[in-house]
Amino acid sequence: MSKYTISTISDELNEELTLKINNKTKPVGSLGKLETIAYKIGRIQQTVNPKLIQPTIAVFAGDHGIAKEGLVNPYPQEVTFQMVMNFISGGAAINVFANQNKISLKIIDAGVNYNFGNIEGLIDSKIDMGTSNYLQTKAMTTEQCEEGLKKGAQIVEEIYQEGCNVIGFGEMGIGNSSSAALLMSIICNIPIDDCVGNGTGVNEEQFQLKLKTLQQAIEKHSSLNQNDPFETLSTFGGFEIAQMCGGMLKAAQLGMLILVDGFISSAAILVAFQMNKQILDYALFTHHSNEQGHTKMLAYMNASPIINMDMRLGEGSGIAVAYPIIKAACTFLNEMASFDTAEVSNKV
Amino acid sequence: MSKYTISTISDELNEELTLKINNKTKPVGSLGKLETIAYKIGRIQQTVNPKLIQPTIAVFAGDHGIAKEGLVNPYPQEVTFQMVMNFISGGAAINVFANQNKISLKIIDAGVNYNFGNIEGLIDSKIDMGTSNYLQTKAMTTEQCEEGLKKGAQIVEEIYQEGCNVIGFGEMGIGNSSSAALLMSIICNIPIDDCVGNGTGVNEEQFQLKLKTLQQAIEKHSSLNQNDPFETLSTFGGFEIAQMCGGMLKAAQLGMLILVDGFISSAAILVAFQMNKQILDYALFTHHSNEQGHTKMLAYMNASPIINMDMRLGEGSGIAVAYPIIKAACTFLNEMASFDTAEVSNKV
């Protein structure tokens, strides 16, 4: 497991950070979660003047064998590649939010069931034309899963080399809320019924079919070792989830700030969390999804997202919308006056 | 009451707005509250292409007679003027957040107990050197309260004339969480115990003193007509709250989008709400304050703020931090591709 080693964050600056936060011209604690975020970023960057440099959201897209059957999703599988094309041409939600908040986007083909050829703006990180159907076999072979972790790490390494120190993980993949639910059920040891939700919007009948399908998938792989995150990931994961997981581990190793999106992005860090709990020291959860399983998954990681806009879109949309709040945490820490310089009286 | 007339918003565009929102390349409803916000702003502006122009936060500052006694607040009264000076010199939380998100700030002396003279960047709207102590008499005379509503309206009218169509209301005033609690208790008919909170940060002993003081204030004015918002405002309000209230009513009359901050800003719109319920059609509540009374006050108005960052600072800080999310609602409505133009398959 040495390849998943993550440095423990030093406590050396804790006191200085607290002092700087408390000496700002405001009642102690009155900026609430912004103070917690500022403290966390200061610790990650080991400075009392943290900066968010070249913020980037990496959107990993992949297809799922299960989705071909229409058993878990109301949208046809080709929506994955169509949405990738939409990302490339700038018309999706993540494009317009990232653009508004000056966040760079990287669109990654982690394993979409479509031959894109050589398209400008698309990073080719394809493992295969979609995973296998986990009702029949493991979604990924051991080699594919290893490749996924490795390719995700490489992509993050490249983004880091370009100068970025804060990276968000978004995704696109018809059927991937089912993968996320299965990963959650195994890793958190929570019945699949409590992990399945509406995804992008199934009706009641479709929901029952989705639930039944995922129950069958769990039964099919009942010999799975739930203490082995790699085995769980290869059994139920998607290529995009594997690459996100590998990318998140690499980001933590590089000391970057990791921004987690909604249900599927959280499932990726859940797998990474089982590999190395320290990853959470580097992560901020940005959005509490409307997907029903997210609440319990977050509780398992003791995570409390920044906003809750009842969104359930993925793509990294929650990250992009919440990003200015994260920036505000750095802004107040760097730019606000302190009680002494501003000549404001403190509490009597 | 004709001066508080607010136009009913036309339903004419409702269907077109819904159609435009639903035809964006995302599952229906998947942008959650962003969709609700976009719809609301579209209705207010009566367009399917809403724009936020010259966003402005007006910060009204005023002093409170009660605060001189140290009965309700741990900070000395002079912190109000010191913080106004901090706003002017750009070092406060609201300055750095507004600056980050490109929001104009207007700092208004609504009645601070300090002679500022002629300072650049400060709008002189002073009614008096702080209100009277409501343990002895009404906080404002009838004339002062009328003047407050009028001056607030004038300030908003001027900001509107400059081209602004979205205005936030922030405040500063040592002791004003007590005013807000009293207004809430009378208007919502909720026992004062459920309305009082820690304000900027009292300890348990100070809290008990604050509560006892406010109970005395309620008893002192037990003959108050709780169906008369003007009388309630003049009895317990502050100059800054009266000006915010008048400004909010004017903003609604002008068809502007009103952004409400935390507990005290909400108390101002609560008074306006009792004068004319339609004001809420023009308002977005930006931040759910950590101040304990806020939850019930919001429930009374059936209001659900955009974010909850556990902040309790006032100044309009919640507005400034949440603003990019409001902007994101307009961004997706204006800039995202639709299913037909993007050639993305819709649900099967």
PDB file of C-alpha atoms in Angstrom, chain A residues 6 10 35 79 82 97 133 135 138 182 216-217 221 267 284 288:
ATOM      1  CA  ILE A   6      -0.045  10.564   2.234  1.00  0.00           C
ATOM      2  CA  SER A  10       2.087  19.390  10.410  1.00  0.00           C
ATOM      3  CA  GLU A  35     -13.043  30.137   9.415  1.00  0.00           C
ATOM      4  CA  VAL A  79     -25.876  10.579 -23.451  1.00  0.00           C
ATOM      5  CA  GLN A  82     -23.128  13.465 -26.154  1.00  0.00           C
ATOM      6  CA  PHE A  97     -20.268  27.786 -13.866  1.00  0.00           C
ATOM      7  CA  ASN A 133     -21.828  -5.499 -16.735  1.00  0.00           C
ATOM      8  CA  LEU A 135     -24.489  -8.615 -13.238  1.00  0.00           C
ATOM      9  CA  LYS A 138     -16.540  -7.758 -12.382  1.00  0.00           C
ATOM     10  CA  LEU A 182     -22.817  -0.235  -4.743  1.00  0.00           C
ATOM     11  CA  GLN A 216     -28.823  -8.829  -7.762  1.00  0.00           C
ATOM     12  CA  ALA A 217     -25.397  -7.330  -8.339  1.00  0.00           C
ATOM     13  CA  HIS A 221     -20.574 -10.752  -5.856  1.00  0.00           C
ATOM     14  CA  ALA A 267     -17.939   7.616  -3.749  1.00  0.00           C
ATOM     15  CA  LEU A 284     -13.375  19.818   1.106  1.00  0.00           C
ATOM     16  CA  HIS A 288     -24.650  18.012  -0.329  1.00  0.00           C
TER      17      HIS A 288
END
